[in-house]
Coordinates of C-alpha atoms and ligand atoms in Angstrom, one line a residue:
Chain A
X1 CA 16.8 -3.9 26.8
X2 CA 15.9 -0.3 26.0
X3 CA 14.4 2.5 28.5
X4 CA 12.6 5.7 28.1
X5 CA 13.7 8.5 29.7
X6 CA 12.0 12.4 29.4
X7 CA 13.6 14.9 29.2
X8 CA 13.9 18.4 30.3
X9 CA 10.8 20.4 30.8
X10 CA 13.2 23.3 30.6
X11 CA 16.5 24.4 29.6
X12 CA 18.7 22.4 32.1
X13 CA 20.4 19.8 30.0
X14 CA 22.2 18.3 33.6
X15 CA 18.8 16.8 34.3
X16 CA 19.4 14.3 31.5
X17 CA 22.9 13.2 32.5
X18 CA 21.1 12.8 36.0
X19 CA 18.6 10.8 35.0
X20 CA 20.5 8.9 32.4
X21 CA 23.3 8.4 34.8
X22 CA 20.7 6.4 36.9
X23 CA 19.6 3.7 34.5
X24 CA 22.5 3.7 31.7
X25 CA 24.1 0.7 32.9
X26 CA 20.9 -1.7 32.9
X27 CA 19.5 -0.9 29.6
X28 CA 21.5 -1.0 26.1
X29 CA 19.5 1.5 25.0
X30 CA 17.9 5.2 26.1
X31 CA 14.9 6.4 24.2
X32 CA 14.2 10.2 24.4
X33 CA 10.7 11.3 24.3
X34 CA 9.7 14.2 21.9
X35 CA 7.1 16.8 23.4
X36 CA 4.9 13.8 24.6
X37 CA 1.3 14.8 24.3
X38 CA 2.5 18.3 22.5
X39 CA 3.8 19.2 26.4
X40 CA 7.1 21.2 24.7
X41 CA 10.3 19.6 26.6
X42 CA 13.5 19.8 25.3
X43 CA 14.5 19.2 21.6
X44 CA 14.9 15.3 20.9
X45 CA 17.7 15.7 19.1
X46 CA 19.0 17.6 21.5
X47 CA 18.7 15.7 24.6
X48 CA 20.2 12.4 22.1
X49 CA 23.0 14.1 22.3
X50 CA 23.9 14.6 26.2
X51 CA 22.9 11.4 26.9
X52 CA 25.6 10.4 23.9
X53 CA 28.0 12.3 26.0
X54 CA 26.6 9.9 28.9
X55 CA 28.9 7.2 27.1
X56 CA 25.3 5.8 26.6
X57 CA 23.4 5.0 23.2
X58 CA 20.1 7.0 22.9
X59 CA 17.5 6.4 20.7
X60 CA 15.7 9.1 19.4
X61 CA 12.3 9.7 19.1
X62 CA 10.4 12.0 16.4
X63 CA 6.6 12.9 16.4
X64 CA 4.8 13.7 13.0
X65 CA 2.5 15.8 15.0
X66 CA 5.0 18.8 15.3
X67 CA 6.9 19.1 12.1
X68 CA 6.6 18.9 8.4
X69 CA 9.2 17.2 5.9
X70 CA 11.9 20.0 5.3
X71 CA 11.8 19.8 9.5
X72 CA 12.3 16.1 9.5
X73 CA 14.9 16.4 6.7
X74 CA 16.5 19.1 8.6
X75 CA 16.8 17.5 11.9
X76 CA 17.8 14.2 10.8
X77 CA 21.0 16.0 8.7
X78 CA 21.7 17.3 12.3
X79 CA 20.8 14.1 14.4
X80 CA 23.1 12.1 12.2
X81 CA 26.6 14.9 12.3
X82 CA 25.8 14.5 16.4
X83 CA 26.0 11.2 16.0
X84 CA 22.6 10.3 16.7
X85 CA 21.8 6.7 14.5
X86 CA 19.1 5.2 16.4
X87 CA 15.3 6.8 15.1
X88 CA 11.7 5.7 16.4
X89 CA 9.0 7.5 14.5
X90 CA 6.1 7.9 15.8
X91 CA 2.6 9.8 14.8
X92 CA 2.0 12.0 18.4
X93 CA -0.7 11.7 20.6
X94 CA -2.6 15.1 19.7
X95 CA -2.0 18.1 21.3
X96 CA -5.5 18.2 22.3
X97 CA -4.5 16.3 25.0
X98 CA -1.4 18.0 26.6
X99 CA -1.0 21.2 27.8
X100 CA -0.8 23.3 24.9
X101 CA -4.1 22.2 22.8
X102 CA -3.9 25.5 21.2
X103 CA -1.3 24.8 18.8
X104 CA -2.0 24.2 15.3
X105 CA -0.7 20.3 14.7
X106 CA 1.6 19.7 11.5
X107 CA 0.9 15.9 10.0
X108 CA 2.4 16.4 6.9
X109 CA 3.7 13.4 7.2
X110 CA 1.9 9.7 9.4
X111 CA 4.6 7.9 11.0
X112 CA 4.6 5.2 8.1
X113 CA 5.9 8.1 5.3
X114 CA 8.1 9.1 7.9
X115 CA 10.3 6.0 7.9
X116 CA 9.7 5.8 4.4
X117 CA 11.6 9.5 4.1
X118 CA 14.5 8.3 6.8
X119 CA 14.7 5.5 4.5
X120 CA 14.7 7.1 1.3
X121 CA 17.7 9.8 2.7
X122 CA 19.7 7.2 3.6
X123 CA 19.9 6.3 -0.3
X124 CA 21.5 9.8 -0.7
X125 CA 19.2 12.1 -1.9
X126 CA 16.3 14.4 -0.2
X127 CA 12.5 14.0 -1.3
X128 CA 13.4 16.2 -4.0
X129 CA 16.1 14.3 -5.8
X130 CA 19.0 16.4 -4.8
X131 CA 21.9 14.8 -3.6
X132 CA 23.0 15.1 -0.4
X133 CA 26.1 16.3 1.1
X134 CA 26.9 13.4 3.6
X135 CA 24.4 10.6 3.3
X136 CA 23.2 10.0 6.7
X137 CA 23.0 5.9 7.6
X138 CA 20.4 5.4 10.7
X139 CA 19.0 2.3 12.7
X140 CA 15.1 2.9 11.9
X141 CA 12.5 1.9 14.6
X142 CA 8.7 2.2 15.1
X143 CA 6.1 1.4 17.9
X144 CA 2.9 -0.3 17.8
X145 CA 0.1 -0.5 20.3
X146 CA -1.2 -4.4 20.5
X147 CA -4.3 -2.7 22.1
X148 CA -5.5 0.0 19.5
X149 CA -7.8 -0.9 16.9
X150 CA -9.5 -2.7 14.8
X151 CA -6.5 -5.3 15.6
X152 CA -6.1 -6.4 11.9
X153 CA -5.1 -2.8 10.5
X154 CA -2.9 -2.0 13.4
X155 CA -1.2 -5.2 12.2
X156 CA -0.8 -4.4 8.8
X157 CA 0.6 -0.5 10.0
X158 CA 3.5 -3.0 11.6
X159 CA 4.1 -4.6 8.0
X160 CA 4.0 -1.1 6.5
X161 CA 6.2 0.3 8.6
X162 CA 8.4 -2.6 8.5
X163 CA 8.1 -1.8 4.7
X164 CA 9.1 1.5 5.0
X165 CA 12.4 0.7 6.5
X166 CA 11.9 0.2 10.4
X167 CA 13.9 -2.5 11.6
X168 CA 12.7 -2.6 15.3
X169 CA 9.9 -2.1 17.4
X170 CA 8.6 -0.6 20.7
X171 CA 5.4 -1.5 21.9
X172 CA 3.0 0.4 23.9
X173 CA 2.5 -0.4 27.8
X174 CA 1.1 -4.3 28.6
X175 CA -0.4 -4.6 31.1
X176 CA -3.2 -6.9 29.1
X177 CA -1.0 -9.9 28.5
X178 CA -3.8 -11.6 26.5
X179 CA -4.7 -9.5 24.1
X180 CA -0.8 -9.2 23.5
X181 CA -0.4 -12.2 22.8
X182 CA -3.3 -12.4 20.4
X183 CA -1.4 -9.3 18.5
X184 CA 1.5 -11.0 18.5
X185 CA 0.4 -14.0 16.5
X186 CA -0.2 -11.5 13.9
X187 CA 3.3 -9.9 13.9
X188 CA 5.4 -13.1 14.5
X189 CA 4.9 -13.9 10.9
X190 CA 6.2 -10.3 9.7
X191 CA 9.9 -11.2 11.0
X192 CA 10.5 -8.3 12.9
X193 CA 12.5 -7.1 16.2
X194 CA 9.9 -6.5 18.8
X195 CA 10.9 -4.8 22.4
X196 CA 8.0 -5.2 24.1
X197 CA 6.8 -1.9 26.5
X198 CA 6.7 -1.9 30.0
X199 CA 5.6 1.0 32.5
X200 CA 6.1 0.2 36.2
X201 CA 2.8 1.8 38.2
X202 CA 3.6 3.4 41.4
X203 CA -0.1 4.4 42.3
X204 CA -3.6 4.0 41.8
X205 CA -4.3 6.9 40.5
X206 CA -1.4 7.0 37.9
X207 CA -3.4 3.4 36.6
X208 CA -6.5 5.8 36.3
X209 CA -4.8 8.6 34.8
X210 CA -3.5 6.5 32.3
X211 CA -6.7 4.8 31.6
X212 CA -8.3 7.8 31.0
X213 CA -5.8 10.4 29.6
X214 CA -3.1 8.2 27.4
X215 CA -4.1 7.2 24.1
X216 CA -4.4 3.3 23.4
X217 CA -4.2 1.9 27.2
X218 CA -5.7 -1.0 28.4
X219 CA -4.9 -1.9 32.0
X220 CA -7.4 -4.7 33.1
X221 CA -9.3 -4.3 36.1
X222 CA -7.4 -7.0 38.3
X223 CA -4.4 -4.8 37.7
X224 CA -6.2 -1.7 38.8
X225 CA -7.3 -3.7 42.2
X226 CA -3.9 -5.6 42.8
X227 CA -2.3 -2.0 43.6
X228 CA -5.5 -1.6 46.1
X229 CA -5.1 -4.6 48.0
X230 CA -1.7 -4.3 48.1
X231 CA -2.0 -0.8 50.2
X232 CA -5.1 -1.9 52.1
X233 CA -5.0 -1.0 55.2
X234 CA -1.7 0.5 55.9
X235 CA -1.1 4.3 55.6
X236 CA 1.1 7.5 53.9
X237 CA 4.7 6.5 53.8
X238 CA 3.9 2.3 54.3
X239 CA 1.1 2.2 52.0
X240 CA 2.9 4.5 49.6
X241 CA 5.9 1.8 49.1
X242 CA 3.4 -1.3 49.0
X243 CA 1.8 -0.4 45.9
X244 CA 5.0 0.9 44.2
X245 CA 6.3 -3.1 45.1
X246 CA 3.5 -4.5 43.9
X247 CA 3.7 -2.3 40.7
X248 CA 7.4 -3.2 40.6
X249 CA 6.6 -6.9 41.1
X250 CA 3.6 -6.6 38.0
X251 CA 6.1 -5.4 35.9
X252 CA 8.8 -8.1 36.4
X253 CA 5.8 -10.6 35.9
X254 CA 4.9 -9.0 32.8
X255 CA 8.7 -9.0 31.9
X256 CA 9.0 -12.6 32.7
X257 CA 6.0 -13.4 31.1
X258 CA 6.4 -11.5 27.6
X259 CA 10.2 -12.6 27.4
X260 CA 8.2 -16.3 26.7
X261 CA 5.9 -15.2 23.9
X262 CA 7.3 -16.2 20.4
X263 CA 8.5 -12.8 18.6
X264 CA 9.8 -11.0 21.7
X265 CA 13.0 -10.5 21.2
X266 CA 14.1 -7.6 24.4
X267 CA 11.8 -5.2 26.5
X268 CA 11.4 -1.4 27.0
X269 CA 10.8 0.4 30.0
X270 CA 9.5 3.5 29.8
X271 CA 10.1 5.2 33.3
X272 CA 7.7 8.0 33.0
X273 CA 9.6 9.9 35.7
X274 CA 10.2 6.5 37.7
X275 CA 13.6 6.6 36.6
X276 CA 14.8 5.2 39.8
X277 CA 12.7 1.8 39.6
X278 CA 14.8 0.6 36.5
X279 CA 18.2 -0.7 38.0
X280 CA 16.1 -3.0 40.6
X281 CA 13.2 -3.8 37.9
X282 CA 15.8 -5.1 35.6
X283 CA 18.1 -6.8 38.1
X284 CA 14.4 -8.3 39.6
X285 CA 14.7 -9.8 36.2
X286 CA 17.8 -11.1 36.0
X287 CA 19.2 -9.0 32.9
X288 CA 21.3 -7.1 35.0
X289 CA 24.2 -6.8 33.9
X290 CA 23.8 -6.1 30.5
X291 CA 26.3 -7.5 28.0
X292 CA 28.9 -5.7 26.6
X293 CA 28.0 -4.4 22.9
X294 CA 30.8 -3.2 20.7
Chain B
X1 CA -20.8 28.8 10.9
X2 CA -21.6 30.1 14.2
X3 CA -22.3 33.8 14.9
X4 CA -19.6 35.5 16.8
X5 CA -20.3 36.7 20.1
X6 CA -22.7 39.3 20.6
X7 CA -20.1 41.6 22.0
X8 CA -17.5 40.8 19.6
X9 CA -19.8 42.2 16.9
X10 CA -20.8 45.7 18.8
X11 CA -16.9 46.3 19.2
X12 CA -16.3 45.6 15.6
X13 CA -19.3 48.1 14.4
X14 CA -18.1 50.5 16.9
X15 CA -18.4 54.0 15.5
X16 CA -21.2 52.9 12.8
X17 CA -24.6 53.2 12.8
X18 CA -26.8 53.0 9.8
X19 CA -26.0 49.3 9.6
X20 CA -27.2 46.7 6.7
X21 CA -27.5 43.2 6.9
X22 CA -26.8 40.9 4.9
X23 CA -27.7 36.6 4.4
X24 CA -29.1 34.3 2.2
X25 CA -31.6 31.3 1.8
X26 CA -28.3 28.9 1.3
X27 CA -26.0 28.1 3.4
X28 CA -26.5 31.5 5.5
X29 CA -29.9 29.8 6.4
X30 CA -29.4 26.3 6.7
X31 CA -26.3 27.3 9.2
X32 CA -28.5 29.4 11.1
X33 CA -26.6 32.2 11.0
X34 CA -28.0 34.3 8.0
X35 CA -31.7 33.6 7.2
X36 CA -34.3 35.8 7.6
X37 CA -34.9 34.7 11.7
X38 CA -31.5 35.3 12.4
X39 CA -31.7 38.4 10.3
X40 CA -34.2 39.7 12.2
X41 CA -33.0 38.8 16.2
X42 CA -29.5 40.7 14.8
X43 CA -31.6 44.1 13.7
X44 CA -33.0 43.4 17.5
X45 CA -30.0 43.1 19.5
X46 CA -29.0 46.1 17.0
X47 CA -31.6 48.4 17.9
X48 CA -31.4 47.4 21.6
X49 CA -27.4 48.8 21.4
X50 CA -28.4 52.2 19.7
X51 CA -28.0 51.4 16.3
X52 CA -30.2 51.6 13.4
X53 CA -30.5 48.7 10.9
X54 CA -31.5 50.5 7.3
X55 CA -32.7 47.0 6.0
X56 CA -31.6 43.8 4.9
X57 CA -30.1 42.6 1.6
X58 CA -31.3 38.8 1.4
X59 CA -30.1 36.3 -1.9
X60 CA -32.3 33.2 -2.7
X61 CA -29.5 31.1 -3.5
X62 CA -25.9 31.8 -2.0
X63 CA -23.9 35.6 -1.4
X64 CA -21.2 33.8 -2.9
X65 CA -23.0 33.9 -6.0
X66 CA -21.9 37.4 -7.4
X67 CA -24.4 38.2 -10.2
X68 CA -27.4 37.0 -7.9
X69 CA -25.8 39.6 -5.0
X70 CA -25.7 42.1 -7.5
X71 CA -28.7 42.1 -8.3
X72 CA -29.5 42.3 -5.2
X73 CA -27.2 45.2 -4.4
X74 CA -28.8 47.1 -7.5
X75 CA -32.5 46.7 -6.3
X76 CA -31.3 48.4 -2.6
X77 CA -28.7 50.7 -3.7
X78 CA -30.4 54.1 -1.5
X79 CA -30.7 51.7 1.3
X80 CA -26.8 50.6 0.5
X81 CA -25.9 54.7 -0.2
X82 CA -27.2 55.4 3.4
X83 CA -25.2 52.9 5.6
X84 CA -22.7 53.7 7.4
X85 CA -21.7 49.5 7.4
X86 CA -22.5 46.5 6.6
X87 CA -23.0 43.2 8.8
X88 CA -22.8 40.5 6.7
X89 CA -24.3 37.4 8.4
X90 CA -22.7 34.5 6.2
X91 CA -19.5 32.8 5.2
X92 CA -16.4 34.5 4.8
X93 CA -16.5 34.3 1.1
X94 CA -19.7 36.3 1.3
X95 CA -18.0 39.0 3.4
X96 CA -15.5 39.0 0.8
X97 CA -18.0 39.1 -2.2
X98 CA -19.9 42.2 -0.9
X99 CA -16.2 44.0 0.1
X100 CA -15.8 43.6 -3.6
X101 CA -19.1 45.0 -4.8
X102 CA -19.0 47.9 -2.9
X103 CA -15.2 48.5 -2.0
X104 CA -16.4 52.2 -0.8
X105 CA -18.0 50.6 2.6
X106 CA -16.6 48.1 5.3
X107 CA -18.2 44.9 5.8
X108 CA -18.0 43.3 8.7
X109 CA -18.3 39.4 9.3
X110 CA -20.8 38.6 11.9
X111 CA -20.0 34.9 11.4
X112 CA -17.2 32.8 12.0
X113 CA -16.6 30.2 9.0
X114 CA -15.7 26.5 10.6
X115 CA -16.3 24.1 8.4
X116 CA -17.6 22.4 5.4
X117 CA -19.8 19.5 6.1
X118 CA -23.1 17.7 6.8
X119 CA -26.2 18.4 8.8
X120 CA -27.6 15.7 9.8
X121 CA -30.6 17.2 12.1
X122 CA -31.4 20.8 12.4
X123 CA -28.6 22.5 14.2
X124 CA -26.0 19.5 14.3
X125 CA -23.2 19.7 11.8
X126 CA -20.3 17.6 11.5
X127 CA -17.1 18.5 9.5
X128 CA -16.9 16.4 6.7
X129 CA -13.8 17.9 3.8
X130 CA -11.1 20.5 4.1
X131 CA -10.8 20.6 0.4
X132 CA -7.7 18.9 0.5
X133 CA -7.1 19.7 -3.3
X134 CA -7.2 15.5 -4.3
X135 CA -9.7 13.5 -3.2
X136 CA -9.2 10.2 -1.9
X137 CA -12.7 9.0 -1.1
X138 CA -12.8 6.3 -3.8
X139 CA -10.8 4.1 -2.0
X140 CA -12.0 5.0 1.7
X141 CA -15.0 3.7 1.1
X142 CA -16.8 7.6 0.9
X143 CA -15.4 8.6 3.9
X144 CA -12.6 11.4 4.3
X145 CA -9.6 10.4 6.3
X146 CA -8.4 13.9 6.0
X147 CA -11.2 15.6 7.6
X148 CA -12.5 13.2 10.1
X149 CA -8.8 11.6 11.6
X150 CA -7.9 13.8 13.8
X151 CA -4.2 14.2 12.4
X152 CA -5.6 13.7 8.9
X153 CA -3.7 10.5 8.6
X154 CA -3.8 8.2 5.4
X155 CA -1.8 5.0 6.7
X156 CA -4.5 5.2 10.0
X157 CA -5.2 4.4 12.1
X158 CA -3.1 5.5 15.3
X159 CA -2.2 3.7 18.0
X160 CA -4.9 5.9 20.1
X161 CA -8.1 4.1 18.1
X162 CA -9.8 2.5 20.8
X163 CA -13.3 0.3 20.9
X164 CA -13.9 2.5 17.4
X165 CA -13.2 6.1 19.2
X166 CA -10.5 8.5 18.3
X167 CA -8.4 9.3 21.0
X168 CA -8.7 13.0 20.8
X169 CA -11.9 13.0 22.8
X170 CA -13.3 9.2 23.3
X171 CA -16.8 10.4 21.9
X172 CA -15.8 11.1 18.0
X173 CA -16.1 8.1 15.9
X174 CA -12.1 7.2 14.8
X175 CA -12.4 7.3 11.4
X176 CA -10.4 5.1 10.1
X177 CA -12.6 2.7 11.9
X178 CA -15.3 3.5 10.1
X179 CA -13.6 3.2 6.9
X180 CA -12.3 -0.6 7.9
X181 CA -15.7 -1.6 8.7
X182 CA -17.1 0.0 5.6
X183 CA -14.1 -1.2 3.4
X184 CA -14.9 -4.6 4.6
X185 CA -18.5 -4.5 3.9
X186 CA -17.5 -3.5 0.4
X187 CA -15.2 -6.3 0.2
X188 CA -12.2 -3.8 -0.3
X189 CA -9.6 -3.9 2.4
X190 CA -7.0 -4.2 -0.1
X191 CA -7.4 -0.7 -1.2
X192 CA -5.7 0.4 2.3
X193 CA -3.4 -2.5 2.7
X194 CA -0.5 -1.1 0.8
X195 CA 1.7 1.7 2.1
X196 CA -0.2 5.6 1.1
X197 CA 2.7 7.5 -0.2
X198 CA 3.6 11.0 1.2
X199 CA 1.4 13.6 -0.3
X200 CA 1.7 16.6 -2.4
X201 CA 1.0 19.5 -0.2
X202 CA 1.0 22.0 -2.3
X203 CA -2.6 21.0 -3.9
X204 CA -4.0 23.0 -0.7
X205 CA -1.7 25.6 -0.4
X206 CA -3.8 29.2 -0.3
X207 CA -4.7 31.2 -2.2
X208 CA -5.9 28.5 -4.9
X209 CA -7.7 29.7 -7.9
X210 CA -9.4 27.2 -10.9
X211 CA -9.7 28.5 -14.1
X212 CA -12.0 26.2 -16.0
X213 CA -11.9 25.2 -19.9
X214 CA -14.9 26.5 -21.6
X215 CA -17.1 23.8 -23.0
Ligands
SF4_1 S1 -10.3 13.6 0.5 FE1 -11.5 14.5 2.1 S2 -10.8 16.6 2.3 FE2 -10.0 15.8 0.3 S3 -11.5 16.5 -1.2 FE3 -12.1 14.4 -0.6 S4 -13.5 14.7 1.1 FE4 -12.5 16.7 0.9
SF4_2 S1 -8.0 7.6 16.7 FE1 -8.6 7.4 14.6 S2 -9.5 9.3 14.0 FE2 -8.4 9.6 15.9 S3 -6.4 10.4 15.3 FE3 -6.2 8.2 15.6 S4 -6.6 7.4 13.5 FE4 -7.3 9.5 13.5

């Protein structure tokens, strides 16, 4: 069980510990966003590091959109002296779609030769064949979205990252349990760990805004018109709490229901702000409390 | 190439008047930005605010190519003498080519240089290469993943292809779509099934120069 936490849009670091503080005990895990969407928020690395201090172990992410390799190299010297060891790489929704589409985007790297550098410092030198001083020894992870296309390259980016060195995986939102399970037939034969994404909905419009503005969603219709019904007819405050249930209650389904697909092997939540729906979510689902690791 | 703003170009001529403009039958035209109707609508707008347009200096061919622009520049040097500037209604390079031939004058760009690409219809252009210093497009099927993927990626596509869009703006074709299908059609999926290294840079680090071998 892993969970996604933001962080800071700003320079006070006790938000983390707040929000950590609120779902470190039901997940094993804590992923930190990096400047989702190119919306700057606080340094990664950074942020890995409170939620370190937390007592909790984070897992930090690293977009290809907003640095180049000596950056990567750089930051991942430093991730590993804080004693940062989990890494998810991923590409980075474009900055064209976030608040600052201004910026000029970096790329020098896709998420695939990203891993592949992580990898290749761990076997002690940098890209350019020097040795390093203190070879840095990290837990490598990736996503992949089961609804992007066309399905059978998005499959084989899974074996090419698994290639590259990533041991586990974080998958974007489901909310289409079909069409993940048609995805997974193709990744079950690639042997890898799979966590499989979950975002709770807590309104209509969020569903909307995520259909329209987050890269690589699909959330079915019936999903869409569940949160409806469930508010028909009641009003602000009443009406308000009905849909988050019922958003709460699609997400345990889609918990319950993805923990039974072959190649599943844990979830991830990503709160998007909800931080407080965790702890209930995951006791919902009876995986609270987590075990002890260590 | 588009033509900058009509305003941006008065406050860059600002202080000039005998102005000269300059295009060409090549790109300059096929842009519509330099040929001789845009020429003209620019000594208009000219006139209009004050100034006096001494003439045009128009290349069959390209103002990138330097003997043909100085040939050119020879046949209209007591037009060229008399200017006080000189608009030049092309590519960058072009700006830069004339700068060079006549260092004594300023030469102003009245265009702003976009991309390289196609032209499908009159007035449509899509970007098509960045010059990326190693071309790839034998084994993507003729099309560029560097140019047309929104973050230039090689081991595409994102997670944000959807229903064959790119996820920048859901109307752009995701390329790397394109280059399955086409791949496919070809019967050559395998060239993108194996993991694309990480790239040399530095083949489109500016300034480049090319000095050819004679032959
Ligand atoms: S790979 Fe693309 S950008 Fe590079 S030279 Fe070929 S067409 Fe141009
Ligand atoms: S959707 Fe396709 S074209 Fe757009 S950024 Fe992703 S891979 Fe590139």
């Amino acid at each position: 069980m892993t969970c996604e936490v933001a962080p800071p849009h700003g320079a006070d670091h006790t938000l983390i510990e707040e929000r950590i503080r609120l779902v470190k005990d039901y997940c094993d895990a804590i992923n930190i966003t990096d400047n989702v969407r190119g919306i700057p928020t606080m340094d990664s690395g950074i942020c890995a590091h409170f939620i370190l201090k937390t007592g909790a172990e984070p897992i930090m992410q690293m977009s290809a959109r907003d640095r180049n390799r000596v950056l990567y190299e750089s930051q991942l010297y430093g991730a590993y002296a804080l004693g940062i060891r989990n890494i998810v790489f991923i590409t980075g929704d474009h900055s064209l779609l976030g608040t600052h589409p201004q910026t000029k985007t970096v790329f020098d790297l896709d998420s695939v030769q990203a891993i592949q550098l992580a990898k290749h410092l761990m076997g002690g030198t940098d890209l350019s064949g020097a040795e390093l001083e203190g070879v840095p020894e990290f837990f490598l992870g990736a996503t992949f979205n089961p609804f992007a296309d066309p399905l059978e390259l998005q499959a084989w980016r899974v074996e090419k990252k698994r290639d590259a060195g990533a041991k586990f995986f974080q998958t974007q939102a489901i909310y289409d349990l079909e069409r993940f399970q048609i995805f997974m037939t193709k990744v079950r034969p690639l042997n890898v760990k799979v966590l499989a994404g979950i975002i709770p909905l807590r309104s209509k419009k969020m569903a909307q805004f995520m259909r329209t503005r987050i890269p690589g969603m699909r959330i079915p219709d019936e999903v869409v018109s569940r949160l409806e019904k469930a508010g028909a007819g009641l009003e602000s405050k009443e009406k308000k709490a009905a849909i988050c249930a019922e958003g709460l209650l699609i997400a345990e389904e889609t918990i319950n229901a993805v923990r039974n697909i072959q190649g599943v092997h844990g979830v991830h939540i990503m709160s998007v702000g909800w931080e407080e729906s965790i702890p209930g979510l995951v006791e919902a689902c009876n995986l609270y409390p987590r075990p002890i690791l260590r | 190439m588009k033509l900058k703003p009509n305003a941006d170009i008065l406050e860059m001529l600002e202080g000039y008047e005998k102005i000269v403009l300059f295009g060409d039958s090549g790109c300059a035209q096929l842009c519509d930005v330099g040929g001789i109707l845009q020429l003209e609508a620019m000594e208009d707008f000219l006139i209009q605010n004050n100034k006096k347009v001494l003439g045009y200096v128009f290349v069959e061919g390209g103002l990138c190519d330097i003997h043909a622009t100085t040939l050119e520049i020879n046949d209209n040097m007591n037009m060229l003498r008399e200017a006080d500037a000189f608009l030049i209604q092309a590519c960058g390079v072009a700006t830069q080519v004339v700068t060079d031939l006549i260092p004594e004058k300023e030469s102003f760009p009245a265009v702003d240089s976009i991309f390289l690409g196609v032209m499908p219809e009159r007035f449509v252009h899509h970007e098509t290469c960045v010059m990326c210093g190693e071309c790839v497009l034998h084994l993507t099927a003729g099309i560029c993943p560097i140019a047309r993927c929104a973050k230039g990626m090689l081991n595409g596509p994102c997670g944000g292809s959807m229903d064959g869009k790119c996820e920048r703006d859901g109307e752009t074709d995701c390329v790397w779509q394109l280059i399955y299908n086409r791949l496919q059609s070809l019967g050559k999926l395998d060239n993108i099934r194996r993991i694309w290294g990480i790239r040399d840079r530095s083949l489109s680090h500016s300034p480049r120069t090319i000095i050819h071998e004679d032959f």
